[in-house]
Structure formats: structure tokens, C-alpha cells
PDB file of C-alpha atoms in Angstrom:
ATOM      1  CA  MET A   1       9.098  28.555  -1.585  1.00 45.00           C
ATOM      2  CA  ALA A   2       6.727  26.980  -3.785  1.00 48.00           C
ATOM      3  CA  ALA A   3       8.041  23.513  -5.299  1.00 47.00           C
ATOM      4  CA  ASP A   4       7.177  25.300  -9.051  1.00 56.00           C
ATOM      5  CA  GLN A   5       9.223  28.612  -8.450  1.00 79.00           C
ATOM      6  CA  LYS A   6      12.683  28.680 -10.673  1.00 89.00           C
ATOM      7  CA  PRO A   7      15.381  29.851  -8.803  1.00 92.00           C
ATOM      8  CA  LEU A   8      16.625  33.470  -9.068  1.00 94.00           C
ATOM      9  CA  LEU A   9      18.896  33.818 -12.032  1.00 95.00           C
ATOM     10  CA  ILE A  10      22.186  35.456 -10.807  1.00 96.00           C
ATOM     11  CA  LYS A  11      24.641  36.419 -14.013  1.00 96.00           C
ATOM     12  CA  ARG A  12      28.241  36.744 -13.385  1.00 95.00           C
ATOM     13  CA  TYR A  13      30.048  39.180 -15.380  1.00 93.00           C
ATOM     14  CA  ALA A  14      33.923  39.293 -16.257  1.00 89.00           C
ATOM     15  CA  SER A  15      34.358  41.481 -14.173  1.00 90.00           C
ATOM     16  CA  ARG A  16      32.870  39.536 -11.734  1.00 91.00           C
ATOM     17  CA  ARG A  17      30.428  41.771 -10.539  1.00 94.00           C
ATOM     18  CA  LEU A  18      26.774  39.817  -9.658  1.00 96.00           C
ATOM     19  CA  TYR A  19      23.766  40.908 -11.476  1.00 95.00           C
ATOM     20  CA  ASN A  20      19.707  39.997 -10.856  1.00 95.00           C
ATOM     21  CA  THR A  21      17.637  39.061 -13.678  1.00 94.00           C
ATOM     22  CA  GLU A  22      14.418  40.120 -11.448  1.00 94.00           C
ATOM     23  CA  THR A  23      15.520  42.862 -10.116  1.00 94.00           C
ATOM     24  CA  SER A  24      17.825  43.806 -13.123  1.00 94.00           C
ATOM     25  CA  ASP A  25      20.482  45.527 -10.266  1.00 95.00           C
ATOM     26  CA  TYR A  26      24.172  44.405  -9.236  1.00 95.00           C
ATOM     27  CA  VAL A  27      23.999  42.184  -6.111  1.00 96.00           C
ATOM     28  CA  THR A  28      26.283  41.167  -3.381  1.00 94.00           C
ATOM     29  CA  LEU A  29      27.429  38.074  -1.966  1.00 93.00           C
ATOM     30  CA  GLU A  30      25.351  39.277   1.300  1.00 93.00           C
ATOM     31  CA  ASP A  31      22.633  40.346  -1.039  1.00 94.00           C
ATOM     32  CA  ILE A  32      22.314  36.356  -2.057  1.00 94.00           C
ATOM     33  CA  ALA A  33      22.801  35.144   1.528  1.00 92.00           C
ATOM     34  CA  GLY A  34      19.987  37.057   2.530  1.00 92.00           C
ATOM     35  CA  PHE A  35      17.376  36.115  -0.876  1.00 93.00           C
ATOM     36  CA  ILE A  36      18.509  31.871   0.345  1.00 91.00           C
ATOM     37  CA  ARG A  37      17.151  33.215   3.479  1.00 88.00           C
ATOM     38  CA  ALA A  38      13.733  34.247   2.391  1.00 88.00           C
ATOM     39  CA  GLY A  39      14.001  30.939   0.968  1.00 87.00           C
ATOM     40  CA  ARG A  40      14.777  31.700  -1.927  1.00 92.00           C
ATOM     41  CA  GLU A  41      16.386  28.637  -4.320  1.00 93.00           C
ATOM     42  CA  VAL A  42      19.170  31.345  -6.604  1.00 95.00           C
ATOM     43  CA  GLN A  43      21.252  29.674  -9.625  1.00 96.00           C
ATOM     44  CA  ILE A  44      24.367  31.792 -10.585  1.00 96.00           C
ATOM     45  CA  VAL A  45      25.820  31.283 -14.465  1.00 96.00           C
ATOM     46  CA  ASP A  46      28.773  33.126 -15.592  1.00 95.00           C
ATOM     47  CA  LEU A  47      27.550  34.800 -18.379  1.00 93.00           C
ATOM     48  CA  LYS A  48      30.248  34.172 -20.810  1.00 93.00           C
ATOM     49  CA  THR A  49      30.477  30.447 -20.084  1.00 94.00           C
ATOM     50  CA  GLY A  50      27.168  29.726 -19.078  1.00 94.00           C
ATOM     51  CA  ASP A  51      29.308  27.660 -16.080  1.00 96.00           C
ATOM     52  CA  ASP A  52      27.083  27.531 -12.733  1.00 96.00           C
ATOM     53  CA  LEU A  53      29.020  28.980 -10.181  1.00 95.00           C
ATOM     54  CA  THR A  54      26.362  28.232  -7.234  1.00 95.00           C
ATOM     55  CA  ARG A  55      28.488  26.176  -5.684  1.00 92.00           C
ATOM     56  CA  GLN A  56      31.541  28.276  -5.538  1.00 94.00           C
ATOM     57  CA  TYR A  57      29.257  31.094  -4.277  1.00 94.00           C
ATOM     58  CA  LEU A  58      27.760  29.384  -1.783  1.00 93.00           C
ATOM     59  CA  LEU A  59      30.905  28.270  -0.361  1.00 90.00           C
ATOM     60  CA  GLN A  60      31.887  31.579  -0.689  1.00 92.00           C
ATOM     61  CA  ILE A  61      29.259  32.876   1.158  1.00 92.00           C
ATOM     62  CA  ILE A  62      29.923  30.815   4.616  1.00 89.00           C
ATOM     63  CA  ALA A  63      33.458  30.884   4.307  1.00 89.00           C
ATOM     64  CA  GLU A  64      33.403  34.886   4.926  1.00 89.00           C
ATOM     65  CA  HIS A  65      30.356  33.774   7.626  1.00 86.00           C
ATOM     66  CA  GLU A  66      32.706  31.752   9.672  1.00 85.00           C
ATOM     67  CA  SER A  67      35.964  34.317   9.031  1.00 86.00           C
ATOM     68  CA  ARG A  68      33.349  37.066  10.830  1.00 86.00           C
ATOM     69  CA  GLY A  69      33.477  34.790  13.544  1.00 83.00           C
ATOM     70  CA  GLU A  70      29.508  32.695  12.537  1.00 79.00           C
ATOM     71  CA  ASN A  71      30.620  29.672  13.214  1.00 80.00           C
ATOM     72  CA  VAL A  72      28.381  26.749  12.688  1.00 79.00           C
ATOM     73  CA  LEU A  73      30.426  24.920  11.718  1.00 80.00           C
ATOM     74  CA  PRO A  74      32.971  23.401  14.283  1.00 83.00           C
ATOM     75  CA  VAL A  75      36.189  22.307  13.276  1.00 85.00           C
ATOM     76  CA  ASN A  76      35.682  18.463  13.406  1.00 87.00           C
ATOM     77  CA  VAL A  77      33.115  18.375  10.753  1.00 82.00           C
ATOM     78  CA  LEU A  78      35.497  20.832   8.676  1.00 82.00           C
ATOM     79  CA  ASN A  79      38.189  18.372   9.847  1.00 84.00           C
ATOM     80  CA  ASP A  80      36.107  16.012   8.079  1.00 80.00           C
ATOM     81  CA  LEU A  81      34.587  17.855   5.461  1.00 79.00           C
ATOM     82  CA  VAL A  82      38.196  17.933   4.150  1.00 81.00           C
ATOM     83  CA  ARG A  83      38.620  14.525   4.863  1.00 80.00           C
ATOM     84  CA  SER A  84      35.745  12.976   2.665  1.00 78.00           C
ATOM     85  CA  TYR A  85      37.580  15.113  -0.231  1.00 76.00           C
ATOM     86  CA  MET A  86      40.547  12.632   0.267  1.00 74.00           C
ATOM     87  CA  LEU A  87      38.747   9.778  -0.044  1.00 73.00           C
ATOM     88  CA  PRO A  88      38.386   8.226  -3.454  1.00 72.00           C
ATOM     89  CA  GLY A  89      34.727   8.692  -5.290  1.00 66.00           C
ATOM     90  CA  GLY A  90      34.018  11.546  -2.579  1.00 63.00           C
ATOM     91  CA  GLY A  91      32.379   9.160   0.098  1.00 66.00           C
ATOM     92  CA  MET A  92      29.022   9.138   1.943  1.00 72.00           C
ATOM     93  CA  MET A  93      29.428  12.903   3.045  1.00 70.00           C
ATOM     94  CA  PRO A  94      27.008  14.751   0.511  1.00 73.00           C
ATOM     95  CA  GLN A  95      24.987  12.326   0.707  1.00 77.00           C
ATOM     96  CA  PHE A  96      24.787  12.388   4.124  1.00 77.00           C
ATOM     97  CA  LEU A  97      24.568  16.178   4.725  1.00 76.00           C
ATOM     98  CA  GLN A  98      21.407  16.398   1.863  1.00 80.00           C
ATOM     99  CA  SER A  99      20.056  13.654   4.561  1.00 84.00           C
ATOM    100  CA  SER A 100      21.020  15.406   7.998  1.00 82.00           C
ATOM    101  CA  PHE A 101      19.381  18.201   6.344  1.00 80.00           C
ATOM    102  CA  GLU A 102      16.285  17.172   4.900  1.00 84.00           C
ATOM    103  CA  MET A 103      15.528  15.047   8.712  1.00 87.00           C
ATOM    104  CA  LEU A 104      16.066  18.607   9.652  1.00 81.00           C
ATOM    105  CA  ARG A 105      13.457  20.349   7.948  1.00 80.00           C
ATOM    106  CA  GLU A 106      11.557  17.568   8.658  1.00 84.00           C
ATOM    107  CA  SER A 107      11.283  17.647  12.083  1.00 83.00           C
ATOM    108  CA  GLN A 108      10.141  21.194  12.410  1.00 78.00           C
ATOM    109  CA  SER A 109       7.608  20.990  10.066  1.00 77.00           C
ATOM    110  CA  LYS A 110       6.663  18.536  12.068  1.00 79.00           C
ATOM    111  CA  MET A 111       7.285  20.423  15.285  1.00 78.00           C
ATOM    112  CA  MET A 112       5.015  22.322  14.744  1.00 72.00           C
ATOM    113  CA  GLU A 113       2.525  20.806  13.046  1.00 73.00           C
ATOM    114  CA  ASN A 114       2.296  19.059  16.719  1.00 72.00           C
ATOM    115  CA  MET A 115       2.251  22.225  18.703  1.00 67.00           C
ATOM    116  CA  THR A 116      -1.287  22.992  16.289  1.00 64.00           C
ATOM    117  CA  VAL A 117      -2.343  19.967  16.943  1.00 67.00           C
ATOM    118  CA  MET A 118      -1.675  18.664  20.442  1.00 64.00           C
ATOM    119  CA  ASN A 119      -2.046  22.210  22.014  1.00 62.00           C
ATOM    120  CA  PRO A 120      -4.996  23.149  23.498  1.00 65.00           C
ATOM    121  CA  ILE A 121      -4.562  26.521  23.330  1.00 65.00           C
ATOM    122  CA  SER A 122      -5.221  26.205  19.426  1.00 63.00           C
ATOM    123  CA  LYS A 123      -9.018  26.808  20.079  1.00 65.00           C
ATOM    124  CA  ILE A 124      -8.343  30.684  21.718  1.00 69.00           C
ATOM    125  CA  PRO A 125      -9.153  33.133  18.974  1.00 72.00           C
ATOM    126  CA  GLY A 126      -5.802  34.879  17.925  1.00 74.00           C
ATOM    127  CA  PHE A 127      -3.973  31.816  18.215  1.00 72.00           C
ATOM    128  CA  GLU A 128      -2.318  31.760  14.423  1.00 74.00           C
ATOM    129  CA  ALA A 129      -1.324  35.156  15.033  1.00 77.00           C
ATOM    130  CA  MET A 130       0.893  33.684  17.982  1.00 73.00           C
ATOM    131  CA  GLN A 131       1.637  30.343  15.844  1.00 73.00           C
ATOM    132  CA  ALA A 132       2.935  32.616  13.168  1.00 78.00           C
ATOM    133  CA  GLN A 133       5.248  34.565  15.779  1.00 79.00           C
ATOM    134  CA  GLN A 134       6.295  31.354  17.116  1.00 76.00           C
ATOM    135  CA  GLU A 135       7.171  30.015  13.699  1.00 76.00           C
ATOM    136  CA  ALA A 136       9.011  33.206  13.315  1.00 75.00           C
ATOM    137  CA  PHE A 137      11.181  32.617  16.294  1.00 75.00           C
ATOM    138  CA  LEU A 138      11.995  29.925  15.304  1.00 71.00           C
ATOM    139  CA  LYS A 139      12.959  30.326  11.103  1.00 70.00           C
ATOM    140  CA  ALA A 140      15.288  33.778  13.168  1.00 68.00           C
ATOM    141  CA  MET A 141      17.292  31.129  15.963  1.00 65.00           C
ATOM    142  CA  THR A 142      17.370  28.173  13.223  1.00 62.00           C
ATOM    143  CA  GLY A 143      18.744  31.336  10.478  1.00 61.00           C
ATOM    144  CA  GLY A 144      16.258  29.600   7.947  1.00 55.00           C
ATOM    145  CA  LEU A 145      17.103  26.488   7.540  1.00 54.00           C
ATOM    146  CA  GLY A 146      15.563  24.942   4.767  1.00 48.00           C
ATOM    147  CA  GLY A 147      14.322  28.076   3.824  1.00 46.00           C
ATOM    148  CA  SER A 148      10.355  27.194   3.697  1.00 44.00           C
ATOM    149  CA  TRP A 149       8.054  25.939   7.029  1.00 41.00           C
ATOM    150  CA  SER A 150       4.798  24.062   5.907  1.00 41.00           C
ATOM    151  CA  GLY A 151       2.010  26.020   7.144  1.00 41.00           C
ATOM    152  CA  PRO A 152      -0.087  28.982   5.840  1.00 40.00           C
ATOM    153  CA  GLU A 153       1.172  31.598   7.297  1.00 41.00           C
ATOM    154  CA  ALA A 154       4.570  30.714   6.675  1.00 40.00           C
ATOM    155  CA  GLU A 155       4.042  31.024   3.299  1.00 41.00           C
ATOM    156  CA  GLY A 156       2.181  34.000   2.726  1.00 42.00           C
ATOM    157  CA  GLY A 157       4.692  35.882   3.752  1.00 44.00           C
ATOM    158  CA  GLY A 158       7.843  37.133   2.145  1.00 44.00           C
ATOM    159  CA  GLU A 159       9.892  38.184   5.247  1.00 44.00           C
ATOM    160  CA  SER A 160      13.402  38.281   4.954  1.00 43.00           C
ATOM    161  CA  GLY A 161      14.037  37.627   8.431  1.00 45.00           C
ATOM    162  CA  GLY A 162      13.877  39.967  10.553  1.00 47.00           C
ATOM    163  CA  ALA A 163      10.888  41.990  12.521  1.00 49.00           C
ATOM    164  CA  SER A 164      11.306  45.825  11.349  1.00 58.00           C
ATOM    165  CA  GLY A 165       9.743  48.441  13.764  1.00 64.00           C
ATOM    166  CA  GLU A 166       6.165  48.161  13.016  1.00 69.00           C
ATOM    167  CA  ASP A 167       6.363  44.314  13.145  1.00 69.00           C
ATOM    168  CA  LEU A 168       7.090  44.625  16.480  1.00 70.00           C
ATOM    169  CA  ASP A 169       4.522  47.283  17.393  1.00 73.00           C
ATOM    170  CA  ALA A 170       2.330  44.723  15.796  1.00 74.00           C
ATOM    171  CA  ILE A 171       3.598  41.745  16.881  1.00 75.00           C
ATOM    172  CA  LYS A 172       2.782  44.128  21.030  1.00 73.00           C
ATOM    173  CA  LYS A 173      -0.320  44.604  20.147  1.00 76.00           C
ATOM    174  CA  GLN A 174      -1.476  41.220  18.905  1.00 75.00           C
ATOM    175  CA  LEU A 175       0.258  39.708  22.950  1.00 74.00           C
ATOM    176  CA  ALA A 176      -1.779  42.526  24.116  1.00 73.00           C
ATOM    177  CA  ASP A 177      -5.083  41.880  22.670  1.00 74.00           C
ATOM    178  CA  LEU A 178      -4.442  37.855  23.223  1.00 71.00           C
ATOM    179  CA  GLN A 179      -3.856  39.170  26.965  1.00 71.00           C
ATOM    180  CA  ASP A 180      -6.613  40.047  27.008  1.00 70.00           C
ATOM    181  CA  LYS A 181      -9.095  37.930  24.975  1.00 69.00           C
ATOM    182  CA  LEU A 182      -7.791  35.514  27.904  1.00 68.00           C
ATOM    183  CA  SER A 183      -8.384  37.675  31.036  1.00 67.00           C
ATOM    184  CA  LYS A 184     -11.594  37.473  29.935  1.00 70.00           C
ATOM    185  CA  LEU A 185     -12.340  33.859  29.795  1.00 66.00           C
ATOM    186  CA  LYS A 186     -11.038  33.193  33.463  1.00 55.00           C
TER     187      LYS A 186
END
């Protein structure tokens, strides 16, 4: 996501329906989760009062995923979160969590940079396609944490994470082409 890109504005009507102001249609919590996984920031506001409801809806998305067995947060972390609400002044938990996720995003970006710089294979034709596949794999494995990756390949696409059948066929063809090129270099 570009740094200057504005958050996607979602308006909540009195009927509790959520309205995407960019596409002029109603969306679900799962749609909003998809926007976020694709690297888009969202802002959810109450149409009548103008209150920012983003935090409440993001917590609801997390709770729904946890209730379906998609456990990301261990019980001891959830206990620590509850404890942090009981401390006067809120404790240090929000800053700690924010710093932890920033460090995770930075280390992922650094890892992708190092794969290019230190890898002797980076001189082989077609390496860029292979790198884009690795980035997509890492993004899929981490659930798209951080929303954006460094590198031109990651910023150009707006895919929502999963590879379609056509994408998979294209990847298979690229891999076959790379194997042919590697066998010719021997």
C-alpha cells in the first residue's frame, strides 16, 4: 500500500449494514478482512454520529476468526491483554504490540532484501518471477501481516492473497521455463 493512500472508508448505517464508499455497495466483515489482507487500511465510521468504529469492528473480525478455530492468539497472550486493561493507565501493552508488529514487518522486508542481495541465483534470468513467488508465499504464510512488502513486485499487484488457477498455471509455466534455462546453463 502506498504511504499516501487514504484508508478505505466504510460507513455503518443505523441498520448496522456496512457500506463501501469506493464501490458503492454493501460489504461484510469478511470483505473487510479481505481488504486488510490485501494491504488496505480501512476506517469504519457511524453514519449518524460520525464515531470511529474501526477498532470495534477489527476486534470483531479477530473474535470471529478465533471462534472458528483459526487460533492466532495463544491463551496466555489473551490473558495478558485482559490484564493490561485492568492496569491503571492501560499499561504498556498497546505500545509493546505495535512495536512488535513493526519489528516483524521490518524483519520480513529485510529478509526479502537479503534474498536478492546475497543470492548468487539473482543473476539468473527469471529470478524476479521466482522472487515474486517467494514473496507471495511468505505473505500467504504470515497472513499478510503488515499489508505491504518492500520491492517493486509486491507493490504492483493488488491481489487479495490467494492464487487463482490461472495464476498457478502461470507459475508452473515460469518454473518450467526456469528449469529449462538452468539445464541449458550446465
